[in-house]
Coordinates of C-alpha atoms in Angstrom, one line a residue:
X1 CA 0.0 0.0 0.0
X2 CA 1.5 3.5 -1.0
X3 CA 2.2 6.0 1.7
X4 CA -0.3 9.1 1.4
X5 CA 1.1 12.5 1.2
X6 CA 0.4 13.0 5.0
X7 CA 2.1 9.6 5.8
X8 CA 5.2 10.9 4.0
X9 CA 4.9 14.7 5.8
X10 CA 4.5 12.2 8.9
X11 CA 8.1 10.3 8.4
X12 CA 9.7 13.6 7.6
X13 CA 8.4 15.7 10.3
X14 CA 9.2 12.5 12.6
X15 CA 12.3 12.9 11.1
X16 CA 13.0 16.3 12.1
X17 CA 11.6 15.7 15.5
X18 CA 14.7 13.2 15.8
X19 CA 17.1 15.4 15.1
X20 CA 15.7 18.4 17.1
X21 CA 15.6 16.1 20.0
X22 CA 19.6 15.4 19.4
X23 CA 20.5 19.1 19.0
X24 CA 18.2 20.8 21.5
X25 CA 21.7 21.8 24.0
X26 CA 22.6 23.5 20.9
X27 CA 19.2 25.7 21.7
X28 CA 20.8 26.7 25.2
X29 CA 23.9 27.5 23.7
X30 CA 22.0 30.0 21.4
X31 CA 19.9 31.3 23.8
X32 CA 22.8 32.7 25.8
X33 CA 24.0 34.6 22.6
X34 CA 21.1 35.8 21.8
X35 CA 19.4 37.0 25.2
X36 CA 16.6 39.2 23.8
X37 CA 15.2 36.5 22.3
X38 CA 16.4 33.8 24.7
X39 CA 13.0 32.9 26.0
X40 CA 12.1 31.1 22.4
X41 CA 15.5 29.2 22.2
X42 CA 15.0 28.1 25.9
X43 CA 11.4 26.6 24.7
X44 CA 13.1 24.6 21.4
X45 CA 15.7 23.5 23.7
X46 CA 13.4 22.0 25.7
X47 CA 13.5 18.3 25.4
X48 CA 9.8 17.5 26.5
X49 CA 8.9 20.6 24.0
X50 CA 9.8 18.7 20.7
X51 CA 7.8 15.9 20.2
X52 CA 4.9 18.3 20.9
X53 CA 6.1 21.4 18.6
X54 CA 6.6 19.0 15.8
X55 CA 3.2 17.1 16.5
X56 CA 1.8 20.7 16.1
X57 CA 3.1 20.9 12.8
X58 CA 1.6 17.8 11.7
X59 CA -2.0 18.6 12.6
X60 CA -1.5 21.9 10.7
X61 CA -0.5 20.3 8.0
X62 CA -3.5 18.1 7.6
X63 CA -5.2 20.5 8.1
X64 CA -4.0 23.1 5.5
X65 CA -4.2 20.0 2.9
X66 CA -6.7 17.7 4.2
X67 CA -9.2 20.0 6.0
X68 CA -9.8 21.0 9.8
X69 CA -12.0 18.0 10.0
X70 CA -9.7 15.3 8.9
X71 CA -7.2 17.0 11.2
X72 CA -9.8 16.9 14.4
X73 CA -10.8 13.0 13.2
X74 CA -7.0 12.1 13.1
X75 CA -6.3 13.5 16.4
X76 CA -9.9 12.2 18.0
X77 CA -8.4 8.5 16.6
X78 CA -5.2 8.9 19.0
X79 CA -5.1 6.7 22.2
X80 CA -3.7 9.7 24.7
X81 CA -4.2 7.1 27.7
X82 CA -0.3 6.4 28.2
X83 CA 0.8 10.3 28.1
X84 CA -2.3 10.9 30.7
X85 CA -1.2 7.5 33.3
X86 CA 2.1 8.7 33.4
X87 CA 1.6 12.2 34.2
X88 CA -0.7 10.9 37.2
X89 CA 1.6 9.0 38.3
X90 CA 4.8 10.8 38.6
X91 CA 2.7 13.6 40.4
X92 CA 1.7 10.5 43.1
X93 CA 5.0 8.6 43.3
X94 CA 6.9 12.5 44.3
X95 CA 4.7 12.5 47.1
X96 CA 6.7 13.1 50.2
X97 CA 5.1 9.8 51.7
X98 CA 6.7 8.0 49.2
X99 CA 9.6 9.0 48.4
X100 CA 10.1 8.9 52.3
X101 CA 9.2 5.5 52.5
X102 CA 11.0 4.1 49.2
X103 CA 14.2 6.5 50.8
X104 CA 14.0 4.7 54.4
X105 CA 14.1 1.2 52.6
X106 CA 16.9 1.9 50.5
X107 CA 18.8 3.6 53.1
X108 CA 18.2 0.6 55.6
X109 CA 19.5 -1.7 53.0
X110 CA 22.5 0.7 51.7
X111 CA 23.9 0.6 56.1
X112 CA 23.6 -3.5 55.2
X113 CA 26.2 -3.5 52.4
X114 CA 29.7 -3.2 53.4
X115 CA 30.4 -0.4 50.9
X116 CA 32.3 2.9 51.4
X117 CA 31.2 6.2 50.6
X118 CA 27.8 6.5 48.2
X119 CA 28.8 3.1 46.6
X120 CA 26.1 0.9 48.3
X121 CA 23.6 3.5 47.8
X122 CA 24.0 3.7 44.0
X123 CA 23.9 0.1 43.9
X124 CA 20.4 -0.7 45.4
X125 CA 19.0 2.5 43.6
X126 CA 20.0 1.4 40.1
X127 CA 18.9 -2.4 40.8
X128 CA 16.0 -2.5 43.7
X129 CA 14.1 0.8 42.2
X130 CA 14.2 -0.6 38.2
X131 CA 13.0 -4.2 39.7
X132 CA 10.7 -2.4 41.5
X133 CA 9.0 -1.0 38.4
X134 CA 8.0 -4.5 37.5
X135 CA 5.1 -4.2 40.2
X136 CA 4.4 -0.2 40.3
X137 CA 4.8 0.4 36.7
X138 CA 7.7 1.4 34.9
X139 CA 6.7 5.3 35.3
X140 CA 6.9 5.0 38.8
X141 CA 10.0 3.9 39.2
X142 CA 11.7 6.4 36.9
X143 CA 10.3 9.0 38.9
X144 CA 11.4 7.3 42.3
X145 CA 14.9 6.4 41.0
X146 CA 15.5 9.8 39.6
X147 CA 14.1 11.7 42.6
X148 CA 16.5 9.4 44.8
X149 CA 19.6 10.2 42.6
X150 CA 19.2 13.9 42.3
X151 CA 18.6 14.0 46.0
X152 CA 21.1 12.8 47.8
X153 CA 24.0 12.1 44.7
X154 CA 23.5 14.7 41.4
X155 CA 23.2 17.5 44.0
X156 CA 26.2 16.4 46.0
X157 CA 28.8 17.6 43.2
X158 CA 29.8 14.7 41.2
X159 CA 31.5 14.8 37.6
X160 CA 29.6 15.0 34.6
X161 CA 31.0 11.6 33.4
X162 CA 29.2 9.8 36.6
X163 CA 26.0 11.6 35.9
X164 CA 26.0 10.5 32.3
X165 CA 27.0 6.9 33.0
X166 CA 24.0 6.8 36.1
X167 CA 21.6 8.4 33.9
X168 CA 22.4 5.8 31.1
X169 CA 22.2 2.8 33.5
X170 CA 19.4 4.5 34.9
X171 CA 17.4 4.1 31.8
X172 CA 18.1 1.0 30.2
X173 CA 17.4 -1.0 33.8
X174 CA 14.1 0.6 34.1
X175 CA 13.2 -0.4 31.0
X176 CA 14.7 -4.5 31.3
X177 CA 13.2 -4.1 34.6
X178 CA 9.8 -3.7 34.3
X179 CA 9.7 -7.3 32.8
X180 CA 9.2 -9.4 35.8
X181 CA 5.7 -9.0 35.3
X182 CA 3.5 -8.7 32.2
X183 CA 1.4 -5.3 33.2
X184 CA 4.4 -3.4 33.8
X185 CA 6.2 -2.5 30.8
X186 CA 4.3 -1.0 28.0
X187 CA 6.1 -3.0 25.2
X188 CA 5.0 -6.3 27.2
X189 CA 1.7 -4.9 27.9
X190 CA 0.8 -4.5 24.1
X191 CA 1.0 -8.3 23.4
X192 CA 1.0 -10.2 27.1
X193 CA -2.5 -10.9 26.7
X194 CA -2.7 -11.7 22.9
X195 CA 0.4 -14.2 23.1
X196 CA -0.8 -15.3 26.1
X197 CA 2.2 -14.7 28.1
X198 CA 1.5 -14.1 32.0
X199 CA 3.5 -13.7 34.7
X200 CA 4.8 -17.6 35.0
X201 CA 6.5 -17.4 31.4
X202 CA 7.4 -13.9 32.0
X203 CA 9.4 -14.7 34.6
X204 CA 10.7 -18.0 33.5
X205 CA 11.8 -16.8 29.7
X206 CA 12.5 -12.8 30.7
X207 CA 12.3 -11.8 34.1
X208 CA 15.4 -14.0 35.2
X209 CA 17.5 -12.6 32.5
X210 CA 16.3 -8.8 33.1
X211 CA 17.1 -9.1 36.5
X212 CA 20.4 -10.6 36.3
X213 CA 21.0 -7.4 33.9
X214 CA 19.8 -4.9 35.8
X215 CA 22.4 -6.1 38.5
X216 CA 25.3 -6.4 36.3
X217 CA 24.8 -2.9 35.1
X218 CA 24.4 -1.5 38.6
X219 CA 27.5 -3.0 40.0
X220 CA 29.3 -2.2 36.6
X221 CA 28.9 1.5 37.3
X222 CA 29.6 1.2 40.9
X223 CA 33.0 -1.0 40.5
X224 CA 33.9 1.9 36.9
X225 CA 33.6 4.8 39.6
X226 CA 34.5 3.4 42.9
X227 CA 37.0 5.9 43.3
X228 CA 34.7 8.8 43.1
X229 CA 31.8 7.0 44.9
X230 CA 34.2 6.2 47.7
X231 CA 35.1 9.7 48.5
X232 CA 31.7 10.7 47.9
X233 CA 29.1 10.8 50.8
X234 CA 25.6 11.4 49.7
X235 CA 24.2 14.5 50.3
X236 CA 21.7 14.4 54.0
X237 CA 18.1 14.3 53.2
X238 CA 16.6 17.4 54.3
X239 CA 14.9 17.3 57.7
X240 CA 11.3 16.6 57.5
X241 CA 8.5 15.8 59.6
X242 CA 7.5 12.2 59.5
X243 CA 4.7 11.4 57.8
X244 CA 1.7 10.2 59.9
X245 CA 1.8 6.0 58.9
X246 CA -2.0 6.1 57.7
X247 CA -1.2 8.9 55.3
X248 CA 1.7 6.7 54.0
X249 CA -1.2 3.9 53.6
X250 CA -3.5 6.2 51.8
X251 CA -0.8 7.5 49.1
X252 CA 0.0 3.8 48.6
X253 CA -3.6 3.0 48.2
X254 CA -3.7 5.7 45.6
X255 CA -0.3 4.8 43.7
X256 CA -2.0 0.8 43.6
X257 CA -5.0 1.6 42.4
X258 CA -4.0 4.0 39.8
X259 CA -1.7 1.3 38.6
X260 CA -4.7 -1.4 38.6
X261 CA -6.8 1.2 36.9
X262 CA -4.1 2.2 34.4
X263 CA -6.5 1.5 31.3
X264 CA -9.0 3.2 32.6
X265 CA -8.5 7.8 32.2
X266 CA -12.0 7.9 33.7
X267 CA -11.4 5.9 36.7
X268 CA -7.5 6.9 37.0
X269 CA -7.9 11.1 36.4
X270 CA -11.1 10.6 39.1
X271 CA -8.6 9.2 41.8
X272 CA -5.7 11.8 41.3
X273 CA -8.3 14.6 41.5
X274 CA -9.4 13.0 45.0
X275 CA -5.8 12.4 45.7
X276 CA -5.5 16.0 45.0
X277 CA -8.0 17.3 47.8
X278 CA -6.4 14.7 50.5
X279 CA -2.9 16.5 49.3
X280 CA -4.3 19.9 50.2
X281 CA -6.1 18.5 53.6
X282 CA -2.9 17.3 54.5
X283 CA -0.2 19.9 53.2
X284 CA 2.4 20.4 55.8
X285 CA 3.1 16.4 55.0
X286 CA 3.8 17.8 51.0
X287 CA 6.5 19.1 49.4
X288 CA 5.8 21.1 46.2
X289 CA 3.9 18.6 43.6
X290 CA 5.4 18.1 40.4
X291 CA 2.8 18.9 38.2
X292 CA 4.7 21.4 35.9
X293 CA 7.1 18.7 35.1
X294 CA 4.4 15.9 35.1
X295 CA 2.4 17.8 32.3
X296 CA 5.6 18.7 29.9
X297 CA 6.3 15.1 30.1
X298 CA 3.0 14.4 29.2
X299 CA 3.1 16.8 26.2
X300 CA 6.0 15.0 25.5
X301 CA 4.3 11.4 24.9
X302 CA 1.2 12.9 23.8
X303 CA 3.4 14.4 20.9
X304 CA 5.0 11.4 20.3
X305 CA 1.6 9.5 19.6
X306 CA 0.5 12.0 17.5
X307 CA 3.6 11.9 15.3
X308 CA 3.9 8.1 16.0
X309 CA 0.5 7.1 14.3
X310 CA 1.8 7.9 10.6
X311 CA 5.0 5.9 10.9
X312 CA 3.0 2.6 10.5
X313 CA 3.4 2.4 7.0
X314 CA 7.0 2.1 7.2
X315 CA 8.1 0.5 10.7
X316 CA 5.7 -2.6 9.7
X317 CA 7.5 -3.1 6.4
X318 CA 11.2 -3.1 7.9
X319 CA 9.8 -5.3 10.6
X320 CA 7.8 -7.6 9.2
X321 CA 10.8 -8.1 6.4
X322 CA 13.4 -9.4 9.3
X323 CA 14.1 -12.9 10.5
X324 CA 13.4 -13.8 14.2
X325 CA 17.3 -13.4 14.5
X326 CA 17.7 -10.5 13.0
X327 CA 14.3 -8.4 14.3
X328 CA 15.9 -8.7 18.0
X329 CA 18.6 -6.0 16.9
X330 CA 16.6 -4.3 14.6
X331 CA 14.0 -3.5 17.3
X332 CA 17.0 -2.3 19.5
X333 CA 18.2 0.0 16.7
X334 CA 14.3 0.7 15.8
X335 CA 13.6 1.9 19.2
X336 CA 16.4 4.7 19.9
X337 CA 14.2 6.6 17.3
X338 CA 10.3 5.6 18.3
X339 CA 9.0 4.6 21.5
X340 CA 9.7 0.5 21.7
X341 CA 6.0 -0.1 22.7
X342 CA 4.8 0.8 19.3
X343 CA 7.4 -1.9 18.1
X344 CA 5.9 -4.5 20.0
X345 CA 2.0 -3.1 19.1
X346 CA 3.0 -3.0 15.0
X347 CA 3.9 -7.0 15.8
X348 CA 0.8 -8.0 17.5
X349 CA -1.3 -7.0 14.7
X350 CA 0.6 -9.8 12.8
X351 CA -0.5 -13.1 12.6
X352 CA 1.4 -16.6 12.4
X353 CA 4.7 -15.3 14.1
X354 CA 6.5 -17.6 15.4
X355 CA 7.3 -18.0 19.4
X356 CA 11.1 -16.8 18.6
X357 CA 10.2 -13.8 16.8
X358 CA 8.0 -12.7 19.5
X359 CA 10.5 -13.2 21.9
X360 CA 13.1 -11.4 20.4
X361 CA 10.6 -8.6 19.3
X362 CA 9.6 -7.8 22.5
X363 CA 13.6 -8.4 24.1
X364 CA 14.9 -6.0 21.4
X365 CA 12.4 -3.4 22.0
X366 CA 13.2 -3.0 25.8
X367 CA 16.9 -3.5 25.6
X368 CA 16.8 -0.3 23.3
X369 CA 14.9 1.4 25.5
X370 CA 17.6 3.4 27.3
X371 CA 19.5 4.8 23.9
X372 CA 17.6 7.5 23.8
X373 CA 14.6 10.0 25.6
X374 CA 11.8 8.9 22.7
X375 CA 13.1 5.2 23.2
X376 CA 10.5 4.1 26.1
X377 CA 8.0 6.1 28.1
X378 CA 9.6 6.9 31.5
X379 CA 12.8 8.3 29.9
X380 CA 11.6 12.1 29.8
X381 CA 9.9 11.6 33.0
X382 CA 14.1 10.8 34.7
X383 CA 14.9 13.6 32.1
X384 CA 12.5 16.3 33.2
X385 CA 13.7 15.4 37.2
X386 CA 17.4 15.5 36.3
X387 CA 18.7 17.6 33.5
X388 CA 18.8 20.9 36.0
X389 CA 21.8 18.9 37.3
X390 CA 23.9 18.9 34.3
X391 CA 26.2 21.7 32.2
X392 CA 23.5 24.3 30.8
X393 CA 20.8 22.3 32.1
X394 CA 20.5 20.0 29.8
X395 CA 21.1 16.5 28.9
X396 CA 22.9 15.8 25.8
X397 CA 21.5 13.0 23.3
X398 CA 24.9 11.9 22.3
X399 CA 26.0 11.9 25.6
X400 CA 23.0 9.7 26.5
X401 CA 23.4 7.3 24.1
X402 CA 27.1 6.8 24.7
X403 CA 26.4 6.5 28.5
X404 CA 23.5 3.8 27.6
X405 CA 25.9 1.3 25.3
X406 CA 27.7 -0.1 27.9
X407 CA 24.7 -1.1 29.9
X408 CA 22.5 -1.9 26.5
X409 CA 25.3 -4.0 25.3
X410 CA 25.1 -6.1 28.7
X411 CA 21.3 -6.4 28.0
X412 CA 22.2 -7.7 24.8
X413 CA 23.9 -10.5 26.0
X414 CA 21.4 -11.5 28.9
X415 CA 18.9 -11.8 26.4
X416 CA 20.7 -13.5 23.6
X417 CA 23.0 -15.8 25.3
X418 CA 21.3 -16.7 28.2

């Protein structure tokens, strides 16, 4: 079937997007030249700005060649659900009962491991909080892990080069980790209940392998910069009073059932407007919600299904033309440059594939998933909660992906050779 004039304006604007995404530091860099207009350059250098500028540009230009209605109908057949879950519940999982909670745990179990200076503490971060996504979703624990490490490491004066390689092992084990289970992880979630696979064969053909990843990649980057992590002590959590213990109960009540109700914008957007009120009752045990950052993440993903539903036409071909061999590193390559759940979705729409090309489908697609910001969900969520800590306050794409090889690579060969 040929591609449409608006599929084609699609690819190429998706195109753009990509490359905007790579360059936006070079944005910052302009913005400071140019101060008079510096408030324009700041918004195009905005990461979680892109996918939803260049989205913008799309629906004008069906539109100007299609008509306002085709525009409307495009947009009205769009499945916003995933850009609306996530916002929720990043807002919920910065809660100060949460974080204090999921900061108590780790800290316990950091004063159990024998490790000098911040070493134990970035150790259980980057292996218990990805593992953990597997049960609260991966959004969550993005948003817990990133909230952790800016805390009580980023803002304690560490080298670039640390920040990168954390932010890079950061991503890739939230996305292996969400595996354990098969409601966790978008990619998984798109075909678990099509092929069948629940959380028995998860954890027997995936989950094993993920995990034994995500701990390889967290003691890699602890044993690369043991000499920094040593002499580094993390930075004291501000003094806060303790949350009362049913309040705790209640936020984790509202994080659970959001997560059960994830499908569901009707059910999920009702409970974070009730969650809302009991935040306000009950403000002196709040710190400042996150909802600015929650909604440009948001915008983010919302602009990335918008621009994502015209690249069908093309990602189905390339996949659909690859051996079950070969689609496992051409889903990894595939998803540095579109979000790896649409991978997996393009794949259950086909019929007849066989069990090894659905396994390496679905592997490829998450081991990909920390390349790159677009590459899975969570990614601008950590991004949005971290890139104030880096030079011009921004991350850098290349930096990212170099920073995410190492630990993809180890993915790679936990889900190939294993």
């Amino acid at each position: 079937m040929s591609p449409s004039t608006i599929d084609i304006a699609g690819a190429v604007l998706f195109a753009i997007a990509i490359l905007h995404t790579f360059s936006a530091k070079a944005f910052e860099r302009v913005a400071q030249r140019f101060p008079a207009h510096a408030g324009i350059w700041h918004l195009l250098g905005e990461v979680e700005v892109v996918f939803g500028f260049w989205a913008l540009v799309l629906v004008m230009f069906i539109g100007a060649t299609a008509g306002r209605g085709d525009a409307i109908a495009y947009l009205d057949s769009r499945n916003f659900t995933e850009p609306l879950f996530v916002f929720v519940i990043m807002v919920i999982a910065a809660t100060r009962p949460i974080l204090q909670t999921t900061k108590a745990a780790v800290g316990l179990a950091a004063r159990a491991l024998p490790l000098p200076g911040s070493m134990a503490f970035v150790l259980l971060v980057l292996t218990l909080v990805p593992l953990l996504g597997s049960f609260i979703t991966e959004p969550a624990a993005m948003t817990l892990g990133a909230l952790i490490l800016a805390e009580r490491l980023y803002a304690g004066g560490i080298s670039e080069r640390l920040k990168y390689a954390i932010l890079g092992v950061l991503f890739v084990n939230v996305s292996i980790g969400g595996t354990l289970t098969p409601y966790a992880a978008p990619p998984v979630l798109m075909v678990a209940a099509k092929w069948q696979w629940d959380l028995p064969f998860m954890l027997a053909h995936i989950g094993w392998k993920a995990a034994l990843a995500v701990l390889v990649n967290a003691l890699g980057v602890t044993l690369l910069f043991a000499r920094e992590l040593k002499a580094h002590r993390p930075a004291p959590a501000a003094i806060q009073e303790r949350v009362p213990l049913p309040l705790v109960l209640a936020h984790v009540a509202f994080l659970a059932c959001v997560v059960v109700f994830s499908h569901h914008p009707a059910v999920f957007l009702g409970l974070f407007l009730f969650f809302l009120g009991v935040a306000q009752a009950y403000e002196r045990f709040q710190d400042r919600l996150i909802l600015r950052e929650g909604l440009l993440v948001a915008f983010f993903l919302a602009g990335l299904v918008v621009l994502g539903g015209k690249q069908q036409w093309w990602l189905q071909q390339v996949l659909m033309s690859m051996s079950s061999d070969a689609v496992y590193y051409g889903a990894t390559a595939l998803t540095a440059i579109t979000d790896n759940a649409a991978l997996t979705y393009l794949g259950s729409l086909v019929e007849g594939l066989s069990d090894e090309f659905k396994y390496a489908l679905v592997t490829g697609a998450v081991t990909g998933g920390g390349l790159t910001v677009i590459a899975n969900a969570p990614n601008p969520a950590g991004m949005a909660i971290l890139k104030g800590h880096f030079e011009l306050e921004t991350v850098s794409a290349l930096g990212l992906f170099l920073a995410a090889l190492a630990p993809t690579a180890v993915a790679i060969a936990a889900f190939r050779l294993l």
